[in-house]
PDB file of C-alpha atoms in Angstrom:
ATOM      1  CA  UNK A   1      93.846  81.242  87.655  1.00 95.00           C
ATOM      2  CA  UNK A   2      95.271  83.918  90.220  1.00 97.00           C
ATOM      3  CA  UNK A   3      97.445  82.722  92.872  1.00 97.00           C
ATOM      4  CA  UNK A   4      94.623  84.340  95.121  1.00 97.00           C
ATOM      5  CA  UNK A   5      92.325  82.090  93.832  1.00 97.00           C
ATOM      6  CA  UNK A   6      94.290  79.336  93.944  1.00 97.00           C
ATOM      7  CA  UNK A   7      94.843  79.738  97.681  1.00 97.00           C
ATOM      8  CA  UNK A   8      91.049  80.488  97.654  1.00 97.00           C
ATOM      9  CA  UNK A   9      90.435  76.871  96.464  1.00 97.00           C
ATOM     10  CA  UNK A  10      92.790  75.151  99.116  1.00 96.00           C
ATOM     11  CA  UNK A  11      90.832  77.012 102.374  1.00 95.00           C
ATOM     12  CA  UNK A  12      92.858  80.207 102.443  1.00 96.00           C
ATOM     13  CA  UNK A  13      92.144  83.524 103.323  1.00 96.00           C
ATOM     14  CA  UNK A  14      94.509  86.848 102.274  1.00 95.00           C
ATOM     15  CA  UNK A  15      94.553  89.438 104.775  1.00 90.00           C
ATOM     16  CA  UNK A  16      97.013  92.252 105.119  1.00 85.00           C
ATOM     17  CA  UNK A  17      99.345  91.967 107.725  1.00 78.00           C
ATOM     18  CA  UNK A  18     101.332  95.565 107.772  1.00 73.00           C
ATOM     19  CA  UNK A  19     102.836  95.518 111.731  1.00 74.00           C
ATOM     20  CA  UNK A  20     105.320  97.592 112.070  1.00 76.00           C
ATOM     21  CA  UNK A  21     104.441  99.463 108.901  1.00 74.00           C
ATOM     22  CA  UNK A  22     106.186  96.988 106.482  1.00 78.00           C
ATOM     23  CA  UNK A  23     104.362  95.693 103.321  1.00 86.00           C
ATOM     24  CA  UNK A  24     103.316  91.867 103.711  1.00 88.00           C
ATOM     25  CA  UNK A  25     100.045  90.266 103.030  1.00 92.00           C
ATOM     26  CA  UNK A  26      99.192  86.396 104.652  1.00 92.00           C
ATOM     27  CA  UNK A  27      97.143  83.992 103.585  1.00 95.00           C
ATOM     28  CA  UNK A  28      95.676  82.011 106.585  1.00 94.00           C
ATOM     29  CA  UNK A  29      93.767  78.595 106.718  1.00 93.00           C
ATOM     30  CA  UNK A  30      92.899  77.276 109.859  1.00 89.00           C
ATOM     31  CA  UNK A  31      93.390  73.533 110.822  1.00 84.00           C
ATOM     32  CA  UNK A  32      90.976  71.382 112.198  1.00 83.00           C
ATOM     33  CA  UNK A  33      90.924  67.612 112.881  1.00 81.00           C
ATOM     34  CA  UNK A  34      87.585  65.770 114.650  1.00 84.00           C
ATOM     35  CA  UNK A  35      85.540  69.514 114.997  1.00 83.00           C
ATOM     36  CA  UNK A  36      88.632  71.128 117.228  1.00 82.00           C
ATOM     37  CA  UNK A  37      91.126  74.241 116.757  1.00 81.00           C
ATOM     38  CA  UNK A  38      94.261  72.950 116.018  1.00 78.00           C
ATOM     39  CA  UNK A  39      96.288  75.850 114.721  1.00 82.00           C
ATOM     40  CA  UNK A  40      96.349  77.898 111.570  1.00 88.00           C
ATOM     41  CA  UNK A  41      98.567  77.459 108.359  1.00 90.00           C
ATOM     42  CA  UNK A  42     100.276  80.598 107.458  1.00 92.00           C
ATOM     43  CA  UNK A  43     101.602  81.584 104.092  1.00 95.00           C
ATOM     44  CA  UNK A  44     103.419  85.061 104.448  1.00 94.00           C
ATOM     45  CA  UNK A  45     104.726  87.509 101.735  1.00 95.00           C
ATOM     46  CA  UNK A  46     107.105  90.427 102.807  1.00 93.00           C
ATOM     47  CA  UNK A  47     107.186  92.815  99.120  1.00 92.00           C
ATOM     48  CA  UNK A  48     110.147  94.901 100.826  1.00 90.00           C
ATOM     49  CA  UNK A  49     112.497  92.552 101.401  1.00 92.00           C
ATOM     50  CA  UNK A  50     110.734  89.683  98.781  1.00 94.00           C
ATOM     51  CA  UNK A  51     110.536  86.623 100.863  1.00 94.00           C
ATOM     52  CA  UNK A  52     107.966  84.190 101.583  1.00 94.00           C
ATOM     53  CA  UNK A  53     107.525  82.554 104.670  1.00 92.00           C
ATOM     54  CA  UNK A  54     105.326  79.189 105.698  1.00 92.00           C
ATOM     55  CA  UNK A  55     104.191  78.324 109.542  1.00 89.00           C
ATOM     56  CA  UNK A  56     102.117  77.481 111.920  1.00 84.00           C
ATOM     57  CA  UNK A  57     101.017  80.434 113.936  1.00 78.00           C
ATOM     58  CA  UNK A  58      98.938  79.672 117.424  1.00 67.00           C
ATOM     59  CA  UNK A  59     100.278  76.465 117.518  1.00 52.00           C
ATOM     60  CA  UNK A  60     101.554  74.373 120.814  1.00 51.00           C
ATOM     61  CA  UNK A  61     104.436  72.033 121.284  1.00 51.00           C
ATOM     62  CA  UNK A  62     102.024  70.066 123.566  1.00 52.00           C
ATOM     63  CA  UNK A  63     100.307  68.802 120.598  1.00 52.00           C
ATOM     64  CA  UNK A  64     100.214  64.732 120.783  1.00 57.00           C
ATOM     65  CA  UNK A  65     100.078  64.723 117.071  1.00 55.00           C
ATOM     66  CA  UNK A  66     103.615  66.480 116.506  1.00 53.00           C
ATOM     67  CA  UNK A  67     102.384  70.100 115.193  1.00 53.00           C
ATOM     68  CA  UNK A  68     105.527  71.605 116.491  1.00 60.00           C
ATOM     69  CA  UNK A  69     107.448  70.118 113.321  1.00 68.00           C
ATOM     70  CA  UNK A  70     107.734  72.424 110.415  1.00 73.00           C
ATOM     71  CA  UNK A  71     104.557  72.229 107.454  1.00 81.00           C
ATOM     72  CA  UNK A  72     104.720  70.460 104.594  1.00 85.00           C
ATOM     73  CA  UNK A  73     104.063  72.160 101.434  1.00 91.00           C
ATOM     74  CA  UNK A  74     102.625  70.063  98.609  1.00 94.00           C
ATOM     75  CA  UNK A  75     102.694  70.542  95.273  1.00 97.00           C
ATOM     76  CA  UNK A  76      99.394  72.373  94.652  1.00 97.00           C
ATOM     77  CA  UNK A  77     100.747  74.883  97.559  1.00 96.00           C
ATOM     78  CA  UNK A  78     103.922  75.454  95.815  1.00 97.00           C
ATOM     79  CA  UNK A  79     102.245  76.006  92.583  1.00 98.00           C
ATOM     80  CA  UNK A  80      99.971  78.758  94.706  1.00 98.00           C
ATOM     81  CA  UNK A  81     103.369  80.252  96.200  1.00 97.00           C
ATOM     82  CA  UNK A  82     105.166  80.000  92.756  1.00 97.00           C
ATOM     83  CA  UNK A  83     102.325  81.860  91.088  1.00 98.00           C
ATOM     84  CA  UNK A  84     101.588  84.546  93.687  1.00 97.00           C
ATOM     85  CA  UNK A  85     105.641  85.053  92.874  1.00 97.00           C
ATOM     86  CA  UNK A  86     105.165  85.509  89.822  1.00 97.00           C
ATOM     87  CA  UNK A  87     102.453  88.174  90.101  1.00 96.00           C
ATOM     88  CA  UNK A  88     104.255  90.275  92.287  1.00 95.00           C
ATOM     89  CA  UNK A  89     106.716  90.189  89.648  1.00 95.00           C
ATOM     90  CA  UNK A  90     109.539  88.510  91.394  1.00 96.00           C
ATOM     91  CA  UNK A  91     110.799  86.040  89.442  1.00 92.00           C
ATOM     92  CA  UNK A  92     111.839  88.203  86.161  1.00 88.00           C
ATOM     93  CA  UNK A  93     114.408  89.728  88.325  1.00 68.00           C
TER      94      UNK A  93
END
């Protein structure tokens, strides 16, 4: 399975996301709880500089439930992040 479609099968999205002119795709899920907008889940992968990045983007500190804290990854997420890694070819390095 391709880390795209392992995203694919946890909600995600890819999109490009080249501001600025630099070289970094996203995968995006939004969150919902009880039919309402909470925020979206961001996975982000800069090729230049070969970092990943995990947030919440949109989100609000006003939140009752405590979104302002940093997400969680899970296992099935890491394995996503892991292989999408390994497809762009950045762990044999």
């Amino acid at each position: 399975m391709t880390a795209q479609e392992m995203f694919e099968s946890m909600g995600f999205k890819k999109e490009k996301f080249d501001y600025f002119g630099l070289d970094r795709f996203i995968y995006k899920k939004p969150i919902v709880y009880e039919e309402e907008y909470l925020y979206t889940f961001v996975v982000l992968f800069d090729k230049e500089q070969k970092i990943t990045t995990v947030y919440h983007d949109e989100y609000s500190e006003d939140y009752e439930y405590g979104y302002d804290a940093p997400p969680a990854i899970d296992m099935e997420l890491l394995k996503a992040i892991n292989q999408q890694c390994k497809e762009l070819g950045w762990l044999d390095e």
